[in-house]
Coordinates of C-alpha atoms in Angstrom, one line a residue:
Chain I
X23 CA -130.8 -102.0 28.4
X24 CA -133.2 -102.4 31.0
X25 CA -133.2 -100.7 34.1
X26 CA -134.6 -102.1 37.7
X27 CA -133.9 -100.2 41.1
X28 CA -134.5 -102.9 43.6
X29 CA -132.4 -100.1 46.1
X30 CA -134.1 -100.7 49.9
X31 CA -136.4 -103.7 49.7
X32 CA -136.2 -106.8 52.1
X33 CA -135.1 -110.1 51.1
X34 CA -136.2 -111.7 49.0
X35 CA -138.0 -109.1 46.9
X36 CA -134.7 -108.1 44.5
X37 CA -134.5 -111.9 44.0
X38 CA -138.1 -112.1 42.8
X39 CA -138.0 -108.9 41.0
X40 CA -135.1 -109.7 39.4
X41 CA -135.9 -113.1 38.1
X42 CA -138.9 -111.4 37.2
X43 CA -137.4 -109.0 35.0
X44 CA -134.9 -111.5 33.2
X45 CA -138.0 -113.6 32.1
X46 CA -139.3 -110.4 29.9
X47 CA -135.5 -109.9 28.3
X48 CA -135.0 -110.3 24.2
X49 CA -132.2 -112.4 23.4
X50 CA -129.2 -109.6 23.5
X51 CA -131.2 -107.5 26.3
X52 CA -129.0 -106.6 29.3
X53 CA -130.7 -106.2 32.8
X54 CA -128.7 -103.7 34.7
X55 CA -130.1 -104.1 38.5
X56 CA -129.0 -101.4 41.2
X57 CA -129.2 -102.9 44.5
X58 CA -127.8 -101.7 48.3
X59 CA -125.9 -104.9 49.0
X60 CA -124.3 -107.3 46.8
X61 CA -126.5 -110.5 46.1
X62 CA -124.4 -113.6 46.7
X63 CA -127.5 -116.1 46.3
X64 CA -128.6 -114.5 43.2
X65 CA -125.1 -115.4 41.3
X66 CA -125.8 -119.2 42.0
X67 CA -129.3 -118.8 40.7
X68 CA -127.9 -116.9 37.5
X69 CA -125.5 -119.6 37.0
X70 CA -128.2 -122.4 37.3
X71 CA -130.5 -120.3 34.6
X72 CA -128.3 -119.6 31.7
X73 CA -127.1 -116.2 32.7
X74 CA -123.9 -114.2 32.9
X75 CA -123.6 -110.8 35.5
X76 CA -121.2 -108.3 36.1
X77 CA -120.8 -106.5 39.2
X78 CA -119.7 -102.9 39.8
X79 CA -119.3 -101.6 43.4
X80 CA -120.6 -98.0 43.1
X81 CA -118.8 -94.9 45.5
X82 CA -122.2 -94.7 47.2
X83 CA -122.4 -98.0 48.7
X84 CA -124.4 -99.7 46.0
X85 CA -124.0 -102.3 43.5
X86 CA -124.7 -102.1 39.6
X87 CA -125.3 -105.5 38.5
X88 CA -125.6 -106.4 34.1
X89 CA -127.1 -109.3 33.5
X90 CA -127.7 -110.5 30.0
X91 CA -128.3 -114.4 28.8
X92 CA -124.8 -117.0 28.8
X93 CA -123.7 -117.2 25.0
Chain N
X17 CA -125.8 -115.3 51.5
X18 CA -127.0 -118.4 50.2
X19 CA -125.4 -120.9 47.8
X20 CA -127.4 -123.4 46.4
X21 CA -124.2 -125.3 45.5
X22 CA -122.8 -125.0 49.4
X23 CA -125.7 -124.8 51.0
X24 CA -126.5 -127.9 52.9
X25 CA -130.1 -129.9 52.1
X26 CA -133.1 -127.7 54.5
X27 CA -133.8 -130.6 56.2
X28 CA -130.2 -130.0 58.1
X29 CA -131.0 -127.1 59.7
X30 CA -134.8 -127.6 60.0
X31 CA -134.2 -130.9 62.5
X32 CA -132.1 -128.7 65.1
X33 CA -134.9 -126.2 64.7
X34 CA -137.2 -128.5 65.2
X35 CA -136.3 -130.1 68.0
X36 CA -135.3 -127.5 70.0
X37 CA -138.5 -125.9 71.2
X38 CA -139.5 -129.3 72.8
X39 CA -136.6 -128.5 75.3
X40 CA -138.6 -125.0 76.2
X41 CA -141.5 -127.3 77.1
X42 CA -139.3 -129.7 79.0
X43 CA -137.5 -126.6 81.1
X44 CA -141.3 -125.3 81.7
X45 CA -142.1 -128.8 83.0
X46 CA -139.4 -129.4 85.5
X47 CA -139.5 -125.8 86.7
X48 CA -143.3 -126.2 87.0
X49 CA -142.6 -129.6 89.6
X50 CA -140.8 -126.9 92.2
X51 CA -141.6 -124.5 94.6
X52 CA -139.3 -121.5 93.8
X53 CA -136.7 -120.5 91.0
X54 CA -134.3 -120.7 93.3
X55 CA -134.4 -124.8 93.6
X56 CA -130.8 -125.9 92.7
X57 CA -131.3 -129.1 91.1
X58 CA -134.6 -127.8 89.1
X59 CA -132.5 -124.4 88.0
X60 CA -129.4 -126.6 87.0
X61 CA -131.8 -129.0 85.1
X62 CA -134.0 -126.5 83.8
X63 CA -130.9 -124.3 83.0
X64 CA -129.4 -126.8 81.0
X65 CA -132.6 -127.4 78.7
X66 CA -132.7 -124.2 77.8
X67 CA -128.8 -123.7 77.1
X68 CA -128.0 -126.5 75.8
X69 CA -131.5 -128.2 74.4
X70 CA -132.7 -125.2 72.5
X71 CA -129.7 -122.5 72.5
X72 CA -127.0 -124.6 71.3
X73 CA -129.1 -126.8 69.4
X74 CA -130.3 -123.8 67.4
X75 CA -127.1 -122.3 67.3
X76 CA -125.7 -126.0 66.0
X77 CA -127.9 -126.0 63.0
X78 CA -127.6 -122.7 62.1
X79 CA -123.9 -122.9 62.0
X80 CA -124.1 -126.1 59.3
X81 CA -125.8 -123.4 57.7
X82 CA -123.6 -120.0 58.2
X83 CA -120.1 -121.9 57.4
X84 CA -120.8 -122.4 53.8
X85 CA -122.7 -119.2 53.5
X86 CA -120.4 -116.9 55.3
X87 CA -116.6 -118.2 55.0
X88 CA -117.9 -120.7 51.7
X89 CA -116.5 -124.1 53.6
X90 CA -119.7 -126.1 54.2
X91 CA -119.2 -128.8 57.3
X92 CA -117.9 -132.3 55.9
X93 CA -120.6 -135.1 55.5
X94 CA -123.3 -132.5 56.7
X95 CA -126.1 -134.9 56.9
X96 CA -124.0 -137.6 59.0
X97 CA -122.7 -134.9 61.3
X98 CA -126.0 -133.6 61.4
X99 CA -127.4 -136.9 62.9
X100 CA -124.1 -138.0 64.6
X101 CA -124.5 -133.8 66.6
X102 CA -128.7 -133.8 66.7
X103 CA -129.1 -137.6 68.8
X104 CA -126.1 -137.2 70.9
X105 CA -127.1 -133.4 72.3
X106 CA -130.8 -134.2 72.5
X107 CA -130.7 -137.6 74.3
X108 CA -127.4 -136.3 76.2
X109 CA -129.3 -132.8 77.3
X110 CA -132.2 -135.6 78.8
X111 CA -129.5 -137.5 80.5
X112 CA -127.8 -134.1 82.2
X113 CA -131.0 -132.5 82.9
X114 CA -132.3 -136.4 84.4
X115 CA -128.8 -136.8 86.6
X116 CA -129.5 -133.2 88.2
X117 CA -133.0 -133.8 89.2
X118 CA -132.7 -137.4 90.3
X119 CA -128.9 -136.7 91.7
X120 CA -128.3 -140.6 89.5
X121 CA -124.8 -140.4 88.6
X122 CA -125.5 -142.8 86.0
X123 CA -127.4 -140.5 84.3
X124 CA -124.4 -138.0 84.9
X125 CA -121.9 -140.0 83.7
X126 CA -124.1 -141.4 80.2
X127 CA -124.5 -136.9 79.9
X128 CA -121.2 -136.6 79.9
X129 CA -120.1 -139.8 77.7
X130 CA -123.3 -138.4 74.8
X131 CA -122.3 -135.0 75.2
X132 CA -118.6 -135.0 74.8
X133 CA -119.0 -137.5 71.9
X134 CA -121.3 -135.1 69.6
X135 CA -119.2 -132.1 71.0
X136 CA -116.3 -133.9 69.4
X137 CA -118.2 -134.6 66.2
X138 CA -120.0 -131.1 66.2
X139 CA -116.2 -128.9 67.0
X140 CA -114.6 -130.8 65.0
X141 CA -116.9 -130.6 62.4
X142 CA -117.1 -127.2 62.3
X143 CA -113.2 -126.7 62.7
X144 CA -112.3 -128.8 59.6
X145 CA -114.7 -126.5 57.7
X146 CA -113.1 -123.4 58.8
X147 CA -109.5 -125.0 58.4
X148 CA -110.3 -125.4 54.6
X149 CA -112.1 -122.1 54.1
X150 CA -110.0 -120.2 51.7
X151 CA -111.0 -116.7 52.7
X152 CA -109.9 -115.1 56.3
X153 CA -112.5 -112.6 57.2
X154 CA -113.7 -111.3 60.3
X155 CA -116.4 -113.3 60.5
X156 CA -114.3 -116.7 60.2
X157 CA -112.4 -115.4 63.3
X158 CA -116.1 -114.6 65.4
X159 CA -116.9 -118.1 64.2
X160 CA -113.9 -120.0 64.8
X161 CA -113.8 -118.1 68.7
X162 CA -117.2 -119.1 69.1
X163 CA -115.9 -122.8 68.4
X164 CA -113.0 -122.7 70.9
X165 CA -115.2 -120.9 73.9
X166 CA -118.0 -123.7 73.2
X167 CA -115.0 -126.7 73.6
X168 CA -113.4 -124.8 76.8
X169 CA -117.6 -124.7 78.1
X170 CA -118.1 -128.2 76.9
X171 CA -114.7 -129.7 78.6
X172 CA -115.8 -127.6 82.0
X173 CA -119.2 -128.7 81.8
X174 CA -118.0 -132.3 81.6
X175 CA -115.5 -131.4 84.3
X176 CA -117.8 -130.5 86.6
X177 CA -120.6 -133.5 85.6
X178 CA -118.0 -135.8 86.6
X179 CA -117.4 -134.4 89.4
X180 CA -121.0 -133.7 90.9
X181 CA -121.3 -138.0 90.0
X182 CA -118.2 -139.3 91.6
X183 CA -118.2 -136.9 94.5
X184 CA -115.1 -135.9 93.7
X185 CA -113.3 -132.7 95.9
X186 CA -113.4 -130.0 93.3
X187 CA -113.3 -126.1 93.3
X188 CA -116.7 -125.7 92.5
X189 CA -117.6 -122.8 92.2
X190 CA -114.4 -121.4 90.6
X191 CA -115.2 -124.3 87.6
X192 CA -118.8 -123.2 87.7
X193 CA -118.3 -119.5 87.2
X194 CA -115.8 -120.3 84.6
X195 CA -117.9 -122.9 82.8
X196 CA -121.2 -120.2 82.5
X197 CA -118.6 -116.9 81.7
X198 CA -117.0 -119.0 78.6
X199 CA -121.0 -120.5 77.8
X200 CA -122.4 -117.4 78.0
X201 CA -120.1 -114.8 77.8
X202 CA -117.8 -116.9 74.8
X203 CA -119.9 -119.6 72.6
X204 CA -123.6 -117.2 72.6
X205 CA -122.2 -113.6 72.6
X206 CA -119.8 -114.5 69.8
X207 CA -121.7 -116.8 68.0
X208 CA -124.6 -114.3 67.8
X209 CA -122.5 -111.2 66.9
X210 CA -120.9 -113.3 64.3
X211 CA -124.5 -114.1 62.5
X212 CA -126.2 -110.7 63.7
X213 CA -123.0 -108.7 61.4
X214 CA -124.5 -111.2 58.3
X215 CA -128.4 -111.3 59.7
X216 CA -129.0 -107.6 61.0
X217 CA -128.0 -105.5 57.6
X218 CA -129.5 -108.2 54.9
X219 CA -132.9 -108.7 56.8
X220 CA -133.6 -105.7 58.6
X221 CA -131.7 -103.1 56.0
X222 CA -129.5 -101.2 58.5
X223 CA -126.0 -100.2 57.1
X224 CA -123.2 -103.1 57.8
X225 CA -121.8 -103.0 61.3
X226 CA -118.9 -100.9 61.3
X227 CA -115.6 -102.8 59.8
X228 CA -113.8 -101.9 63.6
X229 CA -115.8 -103.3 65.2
X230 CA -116.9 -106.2 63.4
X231 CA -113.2 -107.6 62.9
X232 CA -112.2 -106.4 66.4
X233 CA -114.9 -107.2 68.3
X234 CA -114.6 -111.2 68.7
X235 CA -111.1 -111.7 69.5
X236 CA -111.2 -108.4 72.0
X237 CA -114.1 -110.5 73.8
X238 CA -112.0 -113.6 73.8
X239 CA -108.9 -112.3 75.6
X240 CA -110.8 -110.2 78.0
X241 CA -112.5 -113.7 78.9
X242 CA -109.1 -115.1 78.7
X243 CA -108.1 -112.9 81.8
X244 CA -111.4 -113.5 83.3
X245 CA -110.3 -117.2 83.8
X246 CA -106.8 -116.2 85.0
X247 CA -108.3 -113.5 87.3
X248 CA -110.8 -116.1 88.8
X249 CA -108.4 -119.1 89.2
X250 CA -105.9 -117.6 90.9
X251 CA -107.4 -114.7 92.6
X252 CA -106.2 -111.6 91.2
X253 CA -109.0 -109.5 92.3
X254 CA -107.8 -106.2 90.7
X255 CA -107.6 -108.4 87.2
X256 CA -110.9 -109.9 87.8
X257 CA -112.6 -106.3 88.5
X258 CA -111.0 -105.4 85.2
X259 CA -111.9 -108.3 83.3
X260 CA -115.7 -107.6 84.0
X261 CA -115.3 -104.0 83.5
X262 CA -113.8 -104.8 79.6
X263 CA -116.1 -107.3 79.2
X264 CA -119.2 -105.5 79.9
X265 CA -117.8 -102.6 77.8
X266 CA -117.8 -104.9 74.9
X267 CA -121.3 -106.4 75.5
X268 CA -122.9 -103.1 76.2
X269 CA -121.0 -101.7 72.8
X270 CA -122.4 -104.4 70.9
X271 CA -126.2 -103.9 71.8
X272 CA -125.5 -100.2 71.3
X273 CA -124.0 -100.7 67.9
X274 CA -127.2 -103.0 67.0
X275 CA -129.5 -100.7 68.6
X276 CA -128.3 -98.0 66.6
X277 CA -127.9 -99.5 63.0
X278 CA -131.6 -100.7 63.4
X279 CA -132.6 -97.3 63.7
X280 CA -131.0 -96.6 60.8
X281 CA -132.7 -99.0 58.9
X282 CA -133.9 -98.4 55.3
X283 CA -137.6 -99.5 55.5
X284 CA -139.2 -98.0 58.8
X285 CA -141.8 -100.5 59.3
X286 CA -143.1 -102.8 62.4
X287 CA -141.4 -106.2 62.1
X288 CA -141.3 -108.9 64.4
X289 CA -137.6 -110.1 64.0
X290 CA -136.6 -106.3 64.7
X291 CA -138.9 -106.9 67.7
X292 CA -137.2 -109.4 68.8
X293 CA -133.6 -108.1 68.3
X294 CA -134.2 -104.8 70.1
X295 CA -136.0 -106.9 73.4
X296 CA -132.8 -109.1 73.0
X297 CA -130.3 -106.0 72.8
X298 CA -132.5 -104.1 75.8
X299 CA -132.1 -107.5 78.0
X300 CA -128.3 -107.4 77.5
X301 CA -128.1 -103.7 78.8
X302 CA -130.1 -104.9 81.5
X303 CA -127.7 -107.5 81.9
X304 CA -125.0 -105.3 82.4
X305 CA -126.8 -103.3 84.8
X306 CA -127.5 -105.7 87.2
X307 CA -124.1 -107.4 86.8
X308 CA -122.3 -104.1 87.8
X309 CA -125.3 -103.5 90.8
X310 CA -123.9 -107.5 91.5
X311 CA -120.6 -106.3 92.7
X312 CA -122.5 -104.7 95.8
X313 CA -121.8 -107.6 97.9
X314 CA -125.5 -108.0 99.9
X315 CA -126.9 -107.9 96.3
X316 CA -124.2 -110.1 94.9
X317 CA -125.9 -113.6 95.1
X318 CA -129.6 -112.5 93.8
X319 CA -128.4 -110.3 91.3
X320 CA -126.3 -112.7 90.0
X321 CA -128.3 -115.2 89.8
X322 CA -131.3 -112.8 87.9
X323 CA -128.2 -111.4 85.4
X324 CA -128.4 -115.3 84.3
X325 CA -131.8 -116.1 83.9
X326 CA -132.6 -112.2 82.2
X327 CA -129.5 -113.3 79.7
X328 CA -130.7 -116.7 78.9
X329 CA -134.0 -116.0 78.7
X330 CA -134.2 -111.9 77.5
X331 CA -131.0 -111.8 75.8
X332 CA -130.6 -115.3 73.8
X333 CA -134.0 -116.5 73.2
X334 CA -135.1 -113.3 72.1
X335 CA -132.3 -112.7 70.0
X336 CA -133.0 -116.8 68.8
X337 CA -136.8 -116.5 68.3
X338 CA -135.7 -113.4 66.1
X339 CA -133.4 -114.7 63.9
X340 CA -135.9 -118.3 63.3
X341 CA -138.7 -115.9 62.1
X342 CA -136.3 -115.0 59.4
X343 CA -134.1 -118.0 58.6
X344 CA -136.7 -120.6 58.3
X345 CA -139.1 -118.7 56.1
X346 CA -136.2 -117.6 53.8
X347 CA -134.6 -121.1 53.9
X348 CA -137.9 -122.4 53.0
X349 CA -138.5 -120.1 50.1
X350 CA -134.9 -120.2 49.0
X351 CA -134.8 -123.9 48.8
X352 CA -138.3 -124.1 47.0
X353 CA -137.2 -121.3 44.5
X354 CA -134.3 -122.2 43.1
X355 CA -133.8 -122.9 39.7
X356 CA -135.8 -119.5 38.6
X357 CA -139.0 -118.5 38.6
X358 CA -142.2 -121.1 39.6
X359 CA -145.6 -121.0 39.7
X360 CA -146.8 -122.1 43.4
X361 CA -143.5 -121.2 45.0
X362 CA -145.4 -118.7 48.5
X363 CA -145.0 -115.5 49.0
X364 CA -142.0 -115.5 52.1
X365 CA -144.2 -113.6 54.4
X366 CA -146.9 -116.1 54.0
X367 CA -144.4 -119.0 55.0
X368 CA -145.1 -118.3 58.9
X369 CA -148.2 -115.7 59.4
X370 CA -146.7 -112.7 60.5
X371 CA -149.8 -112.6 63.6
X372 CA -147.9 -115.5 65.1
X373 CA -145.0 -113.9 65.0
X374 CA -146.5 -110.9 67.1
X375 CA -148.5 -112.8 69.5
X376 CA -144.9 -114.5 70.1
X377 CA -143.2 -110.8 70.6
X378 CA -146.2 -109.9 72.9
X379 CA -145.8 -113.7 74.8
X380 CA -142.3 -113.4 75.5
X381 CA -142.7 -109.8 76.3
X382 CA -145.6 -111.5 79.2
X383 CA -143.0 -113.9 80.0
X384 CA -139.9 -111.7 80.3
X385 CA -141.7 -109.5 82.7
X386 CA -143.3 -112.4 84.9
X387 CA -139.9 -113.5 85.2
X388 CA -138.9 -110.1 86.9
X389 CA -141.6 -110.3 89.0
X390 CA -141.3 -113.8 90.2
X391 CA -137.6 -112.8 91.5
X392 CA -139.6 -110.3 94.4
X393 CA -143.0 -112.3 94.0
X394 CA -142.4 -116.3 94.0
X395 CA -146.5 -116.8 93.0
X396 CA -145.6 -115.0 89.3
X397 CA -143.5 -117.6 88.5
X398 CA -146.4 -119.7 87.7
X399 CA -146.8 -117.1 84.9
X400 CA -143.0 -117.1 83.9
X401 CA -143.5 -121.2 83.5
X402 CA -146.7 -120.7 81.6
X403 CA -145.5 -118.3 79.4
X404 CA -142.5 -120.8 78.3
X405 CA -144.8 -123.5 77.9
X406 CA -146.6 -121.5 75.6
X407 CA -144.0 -120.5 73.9
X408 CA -142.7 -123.7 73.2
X409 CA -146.4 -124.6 71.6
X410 CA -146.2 -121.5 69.7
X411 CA -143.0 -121.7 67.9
X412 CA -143.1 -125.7 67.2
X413 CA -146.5 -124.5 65.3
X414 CA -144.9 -121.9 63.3
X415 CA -141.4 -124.5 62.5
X416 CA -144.0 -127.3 61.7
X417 CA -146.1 -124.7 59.3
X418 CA -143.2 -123.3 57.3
X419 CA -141.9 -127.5 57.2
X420 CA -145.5 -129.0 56.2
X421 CA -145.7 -125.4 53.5
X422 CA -142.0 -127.0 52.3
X423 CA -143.3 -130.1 51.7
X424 CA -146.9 -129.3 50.0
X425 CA -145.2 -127.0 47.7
X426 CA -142.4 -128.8 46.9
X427 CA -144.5 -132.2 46.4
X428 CA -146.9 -130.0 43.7
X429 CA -143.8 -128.6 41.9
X430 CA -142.6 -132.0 41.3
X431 CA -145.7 -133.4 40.1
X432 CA -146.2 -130.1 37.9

């Protein structure tokens, strides 16, 4: 599992960062992103690149996104 | 807040962009051909490039972008209506803005044929979208309110065209007040609240607007203005008195609200957009100032008149200029980077150079204030005309950088 806090920075550095990330992932690696609002945009680009998420809505406000490659 | 699957092509939203600052120019022009502010035909002409040429042509191309973005239902045909709302609201605005100055009832009478025909498209464009929408949030509601004050201010507007061609015996100035309270008041207020709840926390990372207010806030504004139209056309003063009282409460909550969640912002550093927001936010307290200083009756015709031109002007366009600085170099970068990660895709804060952006903050700041001054000193105006001249220049430059950016980069992904 790999970890990115992308908590706090202006669009569209959590897009970049992310897609960033997920280009570095081993074939069963999950990506779990924390991130202050929940990243519509980013699902479609998931979809269009091969990956599945899952979204948790954390107490505090934030989201905890997984993100690992579409089997 | 994108979908690349929704989302309509860039070139959608980029034309109304584009377009729209050449009305700036064209207000500075005819305003530059009188000798005071206070010209009626120049100020209705002038007026109406501004409103209509660059507000509401803005605001019409950013909605063919908000709709699929914020309630998922993207317009029908979004490249026809695009054209069918674009041609008819630029070469109508020319036609309006030509009938006032000339006094040519032809051209009134082509304005209100053009206009009323890409009104029809635009509304119900927009209203079949939302009709579909499967979700019902408060942001729908803001939208679809927006919609219904711009077709009451589009029907008066007509109204009142018509009128002014054919000569026809009409209660002026009751139609006229209730045309600019449901323009102003209804289609900008709303349709700005409803994109700053989407714009303000995603961009400037403040904390959402409060759920309250954002799902109570539209329709509260609607009736009040409801009541303002019943107050006005039959003459229940006490319900006109509270009318204004409600709907200033609203306005002035809302630029408090805004005001407050920017200071509350995540990242405390010096942005133009922000800028802009907070001049825009400032202007409407203003507003609401003089407006209530308006009900002093010696003071009621100038003040009024000023409480106009300092919304238009500090209230819209600075709200307008605010929100392109963000949309059109994300659009740009969103549209070029999709797919996943490209070599040659720019940096977003490279897309327009942020030193335009703040000579544009310190412009209209120049301008803002030379309008003030021109209202007790008529020789400033010549400043106030200047500065929306250059303002005009400015922005087109920035639009036709991030476009010709677009097209560079997307031209060297393709041949990549």
């Amino acid at each position: 599992m790999i970890a990115l806090d992308v908590r706090g920075l202006p669009p569209p550095e959590p897009f970049e960062q992310i897609m960033l990330a997920l280009e570095t992932l081993i074939k069963d690696d999950v990506l779990r992103v924390l991130i202050h609002r929940e990243p519509y945009p980013l699902y479609e680009m998931l979809r269009e690149s091969g990956y599945r998420h899952q979204t948790t809505a954390l107490p505090d406000g934030n989201f905890s996104i997984e993100i690992g490659r579409a089997s | 807040m994108l979908s690349t699957e929704q989302a309509p092509p860039i070139t959608v939203p980029l034309r109304f962009f584009a377009m729209a600052p050449l009305f700036l120019l064209l207000a500075a022009a005819i305003l530059a051909t009188g000798n005071s502010f206070t010209d009626a035909p120049l100020l209705l002409a002038a007026t109406h490039c501004l409103t209509l040429g660059f507000i509401t042509m803005v605001m019409a191309g950013a909605m063919q972008q908000i709709l699929p973005v914020v309630i998922g239902s993207p317009m029908p045909a979004s490249k026809s209506i695009a054209w069918l709302t674009l041609l008819p609201m630029s070469t109508g605005t020319l036609s309006l803005a030509g009938g006032f100055l000339y006094s040519n009832p032809a051209l009134l009478y082509a304005a209100c044929l053009i206009l009323g025909f890409g009104f029809l498209i635009f509304i119900s464009a927009c209203l079949i979208a939302i009709y579909r929408a499967a979700a019902r949030t408060s942001t729908q509601f803001a939208l679809l309110l927006a919609i219904l004050t711009l077709t009451i201010t589009a029907t008066l507007g007509i109204i009142l065209a018509n009128g002014y061609a054919s000569g026809t015996a009409l209660d002026y100035s009751k139609l006229t007040a209730a045309h600019i309270s449901m323009g102003l008041g209804g289609w900008v207020i709303l349709l700005i609240a409803g994109v700053s709840y989407q714009v303000v926390p995603m961009f400037q990372l403040t904390p959402n607007y409060p759920g309250w207010f954002s799902s109570g806030f539209a329709p509260a504004l609607f009736v009040v203005l409801l009541l303002g139209l019943v107050a006005r056309w039959w003459d229940v003063i006490s319900l006109g008195y509270l009318s204004a009282g409600l709907f200033w409460m609203l306005a002035v909550s809302f630029a408090i609200i805004t005001l407050r969640l920017q200071s509350q912002r995540r990242r405390r550093v010096a942005d133009a957009t922000l800028s802009f927001f907070r001049l825009g936010m400032s202007s409407l307290l203003c507003v609401a100032l003089l407006s209530t200083l308006a009900l002093y009756p010696p003071l009621q015709e100038d003040l009024t008149t000023l409480s106009v031109v300092i919304f238009i002007t500090g209230f819209a366009l600075s709200v307008i200029f605010g929100m392109l600085y963000k949309i059109v170099p994300f659009l740009v970068w969103f549209h070029l980077f999709r797919g996943g990660v490209k070599k040659g895709v720019p940096n977003m804060k490279s897309i327009i150079p942020e030193v335009w952006m703040w000579r544009h903050v310190q412009l209209h700041r120049a301008t803002l204030l030379a309008i003030l001054t021109a209202s007790i000193w008529n020789p400033a105006r010549w400043l106030a005309i200047t500065g929306l001249a250059l303002q005009s220049i400015l922005l087109s430059y920035a639009l036709f950088t991030a476009i010709t950016i677009y097209q560079r980069t997307l031209k060297n992904l393709t041949n990549a």
